[in-house]
Short mmCIF file of C-alpha atoms in Angstrom, two decimals:
data_model
loop_
_atom_site.label_atom_id
_atom_site.label_comp_id
_atom_site.label_asym_id
_atom_site.label_seq_id
_atom_site.Cartn_x
_atom_site.Cartn_y
_atom_site.Cartn_z
CA MET A 266 78.73 146.05 -72.16
CA ARG A 267 78.47 149.61 -70.85
CA ILE A 268 78.13 150.17 -67.13
CA ILE A 269 77.31 153.58 -65.69
CA THR A 270 77.23 154.52 -62.03
CA ILE A 271 75.57 157.81 -61.17
CA MET A 272 76.32 159.46 -57.86
CA ILE A 273 74.49 162.44 -56.43
CA THR A 274 75.83 164.31 -53.42
CA ILE A 275 73.31 166.37 -51.47
CA GLY A 276 74.62 169.60 -49.94
CA VAL A 277 73.74 171.38 -46.73
CA LEU A 278 70.70 173.07 -48.29
CA GLY A 279 69.45 169.82 -49.78
CA LEU A 280 70.33 170.87 -53.32
CA PRO A 281 72.38 168.68 -55.66
CA MET A 282 76.00 169.77 -55.45
CA ALA A 283 77.66 167.31 -57.77
CA THR A 284 76.38 164.74 -60.18
CA THR A 285 78.98 162.54 -61.74
CA ALA A 286 78.36 159.99 -64.43
CA HIS A 287 81.22 157.54 -64.18
CA ALA A 288 81.27 155.56 -67.40
CA GLU A 289 83.49 152.67 -68.23
CA ALA A 290 86.38 153.83 -70.38
CA GLY A 291 85.71 153.49 -74.07
CA THR A 292 82.47 155.46 -73.87
CA SER A 293 83.96 158.64 -72.55
CA VAL A 294 81.78 161.14 -70.76
CA ALA A 295 84.87 163.20 -70.05
CA SER A 296 87.07 165.46 -72.12
CA PRO A 297 90.34 167.27 -71.47
CA ASP A 298 88.13 170.11 -70.18
CA ASP A 299 87.26 167.84 -67.25
CA CYS A 300 90.93 167.87 -66.30
CA ASP A 301 92.49 170.80 -64.45
CA GLY A 302 95.91 171.03 -66.04
CA ASN A 303 96.37 170.09 -69.67
CA GLY A 304 100.03 169.68 -70.49
CA VAL A 305 101.34 170.24 -66.95
CA MET A 306 105.11 169.97 -67.02
CA GLY A 307 107.01 168.85 -63.99
CA ARG A 308 108.47 165.91 -62.22
CA PHE A 309 105.86 163.29 -61.36
CA ARG A 310 106.38 160.44 -58.90
CA ALA A 311 104.33 157.29 -58.35
CA VAL A 312 102.14 157.10 -55.26
CA GLY A 313 102.32 153.83 -53.33
CA SER A 314 100.10 152.26 -50.63
CA GLY A 315 97.61 150.86 -53.15
CA ALA A 316 97.01 154.11 -55.04
CA SER A 317 99.17 152.61 -57.84
CA PHE A 318 98.56 148.97 -58.71
CA ASP A 319 99.43 146.02 -60.95
CA TYR A 320 96.62 144.53 -63.02
CA ARG A 321 96.67 141.96 -65.83
CA GLY A 322 100.35 142.52 -66.55
CA ARG A 323 100.16 146.31 -66.48
CA ARG A 324 101.51 148.78 -63.95
CA VAL A 325 98.94 151.55 -63.40
CA GLU A 326 100.24 154.52 -61.44
CA LEU A 327 98.70 157.46 -59.69
CA GLN A 328 101.43 160.07 -60.02
CA ASN A 329 101.84 163.33 -58.12
CA GLU A 330 103.81 166.28 -59.42
CA SER A 331 106.61 166.72 -56.89
CA ILE A 332 108.04 170.22 -57.46
CA PHE A 333 104.97 172.38 -56.79
CA ASP A 334 102.90 169.44 -55.49
CA ARG A 335 99.63 170.67 -56.98
CA TYR A 336 98.69 168.09 -59.63
CA SER A 337 98.06 164.36 -60.05
CA ARG A 338 97.70 162.20 -63.14
CA ALA A 339 97.34 158.49 -64.00
CA GLU A 340 99.53 156.47 -66.34
CA ILE A 341 99.80 152.90 -67.58
CA LYS A 342 103.51 152.72 -66.87
CA SER A 343 104.30 149.27 -68.25
CA GLY A 344 102.68 146.47 -70.21
CA ARG A 345 100.35 148.79 -72.13
CA GLN A 346 98.45 147.19 -75.00
CA SER A 347 96.14 148.44 -77.72
CA GLY A 348 92.67 149.09 -76.33
CA ASP A 349 93.83 149.89 -72.79
CA ARG A 350 92.43 153.09 -71.28
CA VAL A 351 93.38 155.06 -68.18
CA TRP A 352 91.74 157.92 -66.31
CA VAL A 353 92.07 159.76 -63.02
CA ASP A 354 89.15 160.58 -60.73
CA ARG A 355 89.27 163.59 -58.40
CA SER A 356 86.90 164.51 -55.59
CA HIS A 357 84.68 167.56 -56.11
CA ARG A 358 85.00 168.80 -52.56
CA ARG A 359 88.17 169.50 -50.60
CA PHE A 360 89.34 167.66 -47.51
CA PRO A 361 90.69 169.38 -44.36
CA ALA A 362 94.33 170.47 -44.57
CA ASP A 363 95.37 168.04 -41.81
CA ARG A 364 94.29 164.94 -43.81
CA LYS A 365 96.86 163.06 -45.91
CA GLY A 366 97.33 159.62 -47.41
CA ILE A 367 94.85 156.88 -48.32
CA ILE A 368 91.21 157.88 -47.94
CA GLY A 369 88.43 155.32 -47.62
CA ARG A 370 86.31 154.77 -50.72
CA THR A 371 83.02 155.64 -49.01
CA GLU A 372 84.40 158.87 -47.57
CA ALA A 373 86.00 159.98 -50.86
CA GLU A 374 83.01 159.11 -53.06
CA ALA A 375 80.55 160.82 -50.68
CA ARG A 376 82.10 164.12 -51.81
CA GLY A 377 81.30 163.42 -55.47
CA TRP A 378 83.99 163.23 -58.12
CA LYS A 379 84.87 164.07 -61.67
CA GLN A 380 86.61 161.92 -64.24
CA CYS A 381 89.60 163.12 -66.26
CA GLY A 382 89.83 160.82 -69.25
CA PRO A 383 89.92 158.14 -70.47
CA PHE A 384 93.18 158.40 -72.35
CA THR A 385 95.26 155.72 -74.06
CA TRP A 386 98.32 155.72 -71.75
CA ARG A 387 98.62 158.89 -69.64
CA THR A 388 95.97 161.35 -68.50
CA GLN A 389 96.06 165.09 -68.31
CA SER A 390 96.40 166.43 -64.76
CA VAL A 391 93.91 167.21 -62.02
CA PHE A 392 94.44 169.72 -59.23
CA ASN A 393 95.17 167.72 -56.07
CA ASN A 394 95.68 170.37 -53.39
CA TYR A 395 93.36 169.03 -50.60
CA TYR A 396 91.42 166.87 -53.09
CA ALA A 397 91.45 163.06 -53.21
CA ALA A 398 92.47 161.37 -56.48
CA ARG A 399 92.64 157.81 -57.76
CA ALA A 400 93.99 156.11 -60.89
CA CYS A 401 91.67 153.83 -62.88
CA ALA A 402 92.16 151.69 -65.97
CA ARG A 403 90.09 149.58 -68.33
CA ILE A 404 92.12 146.57 -69.39
CA GLY A 405 90.79 143.60 -71.33
CA GLY A 406 87.21 144.78 -70.88
CA THR A 407 87.40 145.12 -67.09
CA SER A 408 87.86 148.32 -65.09
CA LYS A 409 89.89 148.62 -61.90
CA CYS A 410 90.73 151.60 -59.73
CA GLY A 411 93.40 152.13 -57.13
CA LYS A 412 92.78 153.55 -53.68
CA TRP A 413 91.77 157.18 -53.20
CA TYR A 414 94.79 159.25 -52.16
CA LEU A 415 94.94 162.68 -50.57
CA ASP A 416 98.24 164.48 -51.13
#
């Protein structure tokens, strides 16, 4: 079964600013072009506080690059099985520089978002400087996302 959620964010002038079709993994509406950094090298660390999560025997991580601190990605770190998919969502609009940490779902999604993926075990990277990101996975036919995180 294919589920699609469409979100439209209206800007100050009343014009559509961002329209995001968020499809369940397996029917990708995204491509590596929807990611910001294909093949970003660096040292990535897992984000805690609910941004990374355990689901159906898998560890799904939102990871932030820690040297330059400009990119995030998602990875099924353990328990991966054939058919699993992972993607990372990133907000379209920036947050103020003084905001950090977990961001509420309503607040993050009100800014619109794009989807990088799905991929089989690790996504390409998205630019995270003042943008919220979250890791999502489709496992055993069910999708789950972690909390939105602002680095």
